[in-house]
CSV table of C-alpha atoms in Angstrom, one decimal:
chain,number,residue,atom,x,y,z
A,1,UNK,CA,5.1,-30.7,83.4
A,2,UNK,CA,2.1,-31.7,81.9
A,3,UNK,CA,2.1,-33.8,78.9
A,4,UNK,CA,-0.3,-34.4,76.4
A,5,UNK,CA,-2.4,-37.1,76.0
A,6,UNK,CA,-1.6,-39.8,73.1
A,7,UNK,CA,-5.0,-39.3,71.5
A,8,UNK,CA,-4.2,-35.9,70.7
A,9,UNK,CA,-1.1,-36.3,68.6
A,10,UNK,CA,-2.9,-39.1,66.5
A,11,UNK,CA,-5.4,-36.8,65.5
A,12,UNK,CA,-4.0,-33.9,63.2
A,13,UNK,CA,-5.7,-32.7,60.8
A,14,UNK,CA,-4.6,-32.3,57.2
A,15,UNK,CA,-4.7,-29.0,55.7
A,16,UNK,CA,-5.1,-28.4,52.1
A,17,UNK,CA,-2.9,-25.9,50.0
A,18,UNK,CA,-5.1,-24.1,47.5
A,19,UNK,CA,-4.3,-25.2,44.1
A,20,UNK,CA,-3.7,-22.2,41.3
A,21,UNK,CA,-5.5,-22.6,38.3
A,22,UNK,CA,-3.9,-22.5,35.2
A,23,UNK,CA,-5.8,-19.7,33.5
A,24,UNK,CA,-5.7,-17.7,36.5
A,25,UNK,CA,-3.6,-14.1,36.3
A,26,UNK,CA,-0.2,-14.3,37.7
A,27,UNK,CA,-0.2,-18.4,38.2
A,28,UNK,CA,3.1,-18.7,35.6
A,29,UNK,CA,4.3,-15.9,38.6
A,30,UNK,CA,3.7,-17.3,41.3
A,31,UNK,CA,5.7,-20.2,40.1
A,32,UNK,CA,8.9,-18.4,39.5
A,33,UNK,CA,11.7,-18.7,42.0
A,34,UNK,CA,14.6,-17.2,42.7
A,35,UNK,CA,17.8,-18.4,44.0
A,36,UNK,CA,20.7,-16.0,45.1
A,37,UNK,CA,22.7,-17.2,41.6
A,38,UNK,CA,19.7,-16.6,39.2
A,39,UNK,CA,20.1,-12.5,41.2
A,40,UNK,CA,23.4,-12.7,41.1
A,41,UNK,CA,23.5,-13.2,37.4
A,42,UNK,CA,20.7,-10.6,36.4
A,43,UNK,CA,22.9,-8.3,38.0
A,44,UNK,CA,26.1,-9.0,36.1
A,45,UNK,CA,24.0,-9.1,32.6
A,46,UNK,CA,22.5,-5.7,33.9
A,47,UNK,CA,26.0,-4.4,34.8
A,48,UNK,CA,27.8,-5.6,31.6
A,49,UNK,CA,24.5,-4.2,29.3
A,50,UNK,CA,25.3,-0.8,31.4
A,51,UNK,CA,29.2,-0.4,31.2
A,52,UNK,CA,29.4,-2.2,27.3
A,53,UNK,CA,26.7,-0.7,25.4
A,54,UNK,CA,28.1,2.6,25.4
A,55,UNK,CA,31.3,1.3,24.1
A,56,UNK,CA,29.6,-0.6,21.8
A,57,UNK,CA,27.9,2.1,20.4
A,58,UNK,CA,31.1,4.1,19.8
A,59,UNK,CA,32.7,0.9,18.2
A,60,UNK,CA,30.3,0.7,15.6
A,61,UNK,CA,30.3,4.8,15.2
A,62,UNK,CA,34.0,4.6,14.5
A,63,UNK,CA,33.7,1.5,12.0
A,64,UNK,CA,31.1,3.4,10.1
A,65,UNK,CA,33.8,6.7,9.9
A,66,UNK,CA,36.7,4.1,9.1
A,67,UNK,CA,34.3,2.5,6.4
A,68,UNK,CA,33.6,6.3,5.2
A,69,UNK,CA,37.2,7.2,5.0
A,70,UNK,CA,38.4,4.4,3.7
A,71,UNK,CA,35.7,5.1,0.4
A,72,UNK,CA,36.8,8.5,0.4
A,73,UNK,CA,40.2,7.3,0.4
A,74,UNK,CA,39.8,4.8,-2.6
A,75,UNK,CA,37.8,8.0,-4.4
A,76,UNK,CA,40.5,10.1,-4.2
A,77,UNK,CA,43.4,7.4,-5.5
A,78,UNK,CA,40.7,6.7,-8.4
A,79,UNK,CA,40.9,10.4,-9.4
A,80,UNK,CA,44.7,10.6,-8.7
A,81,UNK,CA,45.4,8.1,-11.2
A,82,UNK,CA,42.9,9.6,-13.5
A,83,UNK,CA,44.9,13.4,-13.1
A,84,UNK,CA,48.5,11.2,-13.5
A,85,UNK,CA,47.1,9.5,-16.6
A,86,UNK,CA,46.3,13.2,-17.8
A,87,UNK,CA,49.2,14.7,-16.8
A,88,UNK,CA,51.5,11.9,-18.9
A,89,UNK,CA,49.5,12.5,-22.3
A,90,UNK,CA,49.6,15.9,-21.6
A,91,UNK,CA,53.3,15.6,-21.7
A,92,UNK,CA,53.4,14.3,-25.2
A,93,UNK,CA,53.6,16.6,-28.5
A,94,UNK,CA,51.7,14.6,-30.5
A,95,UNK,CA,49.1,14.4,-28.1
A,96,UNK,CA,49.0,18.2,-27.7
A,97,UNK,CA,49.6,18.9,-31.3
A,98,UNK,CA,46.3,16.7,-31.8
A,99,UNK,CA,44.1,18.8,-29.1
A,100,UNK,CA,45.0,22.0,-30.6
A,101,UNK,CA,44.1,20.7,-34.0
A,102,UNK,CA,41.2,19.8,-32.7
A,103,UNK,CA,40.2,22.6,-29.9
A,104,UNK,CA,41.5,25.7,-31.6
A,105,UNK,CA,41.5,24.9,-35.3
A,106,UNK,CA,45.2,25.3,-35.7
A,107,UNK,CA,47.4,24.1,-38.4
A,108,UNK,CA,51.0,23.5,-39.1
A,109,UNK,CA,52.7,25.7,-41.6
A,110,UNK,CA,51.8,25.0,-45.0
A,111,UNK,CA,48.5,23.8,-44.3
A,112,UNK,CA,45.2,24.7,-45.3
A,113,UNK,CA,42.4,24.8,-42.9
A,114,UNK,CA,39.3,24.4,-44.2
A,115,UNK,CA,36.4,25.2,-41.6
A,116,UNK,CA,32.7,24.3,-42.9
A,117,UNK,CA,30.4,27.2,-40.8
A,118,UNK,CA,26.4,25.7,-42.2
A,119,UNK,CA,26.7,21.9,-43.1
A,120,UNK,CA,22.8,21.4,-42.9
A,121,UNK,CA,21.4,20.7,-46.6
A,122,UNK,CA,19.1,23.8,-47.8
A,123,UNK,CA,15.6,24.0,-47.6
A,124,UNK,CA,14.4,23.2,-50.9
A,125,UNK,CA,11.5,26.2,-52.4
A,126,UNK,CA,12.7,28.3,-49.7
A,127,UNK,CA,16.4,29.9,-50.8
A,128,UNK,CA,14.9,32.4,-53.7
A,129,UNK,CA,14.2,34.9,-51.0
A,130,UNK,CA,16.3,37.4,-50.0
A,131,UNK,CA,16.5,39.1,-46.1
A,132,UNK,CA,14.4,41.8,-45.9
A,133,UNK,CA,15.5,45.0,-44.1
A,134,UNK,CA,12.0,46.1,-42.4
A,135,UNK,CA,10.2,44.5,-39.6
A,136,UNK,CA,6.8,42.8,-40.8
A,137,UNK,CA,3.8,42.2,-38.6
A,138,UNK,CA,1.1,39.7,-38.8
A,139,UNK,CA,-2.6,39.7,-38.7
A,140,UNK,CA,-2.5,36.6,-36.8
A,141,UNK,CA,-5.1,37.0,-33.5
A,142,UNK,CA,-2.6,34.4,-31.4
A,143,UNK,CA,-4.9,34.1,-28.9
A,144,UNK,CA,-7.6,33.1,-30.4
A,145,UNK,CA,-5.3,30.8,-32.2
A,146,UNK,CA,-4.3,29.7,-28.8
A,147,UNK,CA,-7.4,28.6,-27.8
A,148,UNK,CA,-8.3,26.9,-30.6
A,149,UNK,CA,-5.4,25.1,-31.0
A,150,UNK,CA,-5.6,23.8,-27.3
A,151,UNK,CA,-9.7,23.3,-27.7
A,152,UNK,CA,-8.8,21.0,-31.1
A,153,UNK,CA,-5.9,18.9,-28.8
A,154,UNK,CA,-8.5,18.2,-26.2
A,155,UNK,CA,-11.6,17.4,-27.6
A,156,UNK,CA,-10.1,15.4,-30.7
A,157,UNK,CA,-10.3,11.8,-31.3
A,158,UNK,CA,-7.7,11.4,-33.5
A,159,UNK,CA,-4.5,10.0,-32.1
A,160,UNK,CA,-1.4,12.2,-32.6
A,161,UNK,CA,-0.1,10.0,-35.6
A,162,UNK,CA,-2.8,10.7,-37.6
A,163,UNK,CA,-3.2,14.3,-36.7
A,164,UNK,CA,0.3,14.7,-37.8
A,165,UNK,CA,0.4,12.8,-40.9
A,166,UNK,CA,-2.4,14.9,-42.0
A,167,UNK,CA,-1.4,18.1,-41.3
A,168,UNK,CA,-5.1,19.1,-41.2
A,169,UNK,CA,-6.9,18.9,-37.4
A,170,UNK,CA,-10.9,17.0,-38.2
């Protein structure tokens, strides 16, 4: 066997590694590394993401529907209680001699009932007239009144207080 000379061991030359820069694209990549635990774990968050979420979802589904019910529920007691509450005045007389007093105007035996049909005070100037038994017409053009009415609304400058105080459109 041939061996090698001494000289040429002594004189190896160094190489240089290129160095990344920082702003070049993918340098922050490059520097990454993965061992088989960092894999390892990706997979298991993968895995429990995959088999949980679904779950999950129907969890929260179900809480919603339990929340809904539960409303529904408390609605429905609320209006029970309302209808029992009901039900025991119902079952008093006085409270049913009251309501029909009130609802159909009747009266206990030896009562008058008095029952006022027109309480509204009369118009005064306006009760000397009697009904009349024809039908009367106008000579009213309405829609010329029409327009007139909406041309006066428009181009006004009154405000609506003073056009009604007046009476009289300017």
């Amino acid at each position: 066997m041939r061996q090698r000379a001494p000289e040429s061991r002594s004189k190896r030359i160094p190489v240089a590694l290129p160095q990344a820069t920082a702003a070049g694209p993918g340098s922050w990549l490059r520097s990454i590394r993965f061992s088989g635990f960092t894999v390892l774990m990706f997979v298991v968050i993968v895995m429990f993401v995959i088999i949980i979420a679904p779950g999950l979802r129907v969890y929260i589904e179900q809480r919603q529907q339990l929340a809904a019910l539960h409303a529904a529920v408390d609605d429905r007691s609320a209006e029970n209680d309302s209808l029992t509450e009901q039900v025991a005045r119902w079952s008093d007389p006085a409270y049913i001699k009251a309501e029909a007093r009130d609802r159909l105007y009747y009266v206990m035996p030896g009562e008058t009932s008095f029952l006022v049909v027109d309480d509204v005070p009369a118009v005064a100037g306006g009760g000397d007239s009697a009904p009349s038994d024809t039908i009367s017409t106008t000579q009213v053009d309405w829609l010329s009144s029409l327009f007139v009415s909406g041309m006066t609304a428009g181009l006004s400058t009154a405000t609506p207080n003073q056009l009604q105080n007046d009476g009289v459109v300017q």
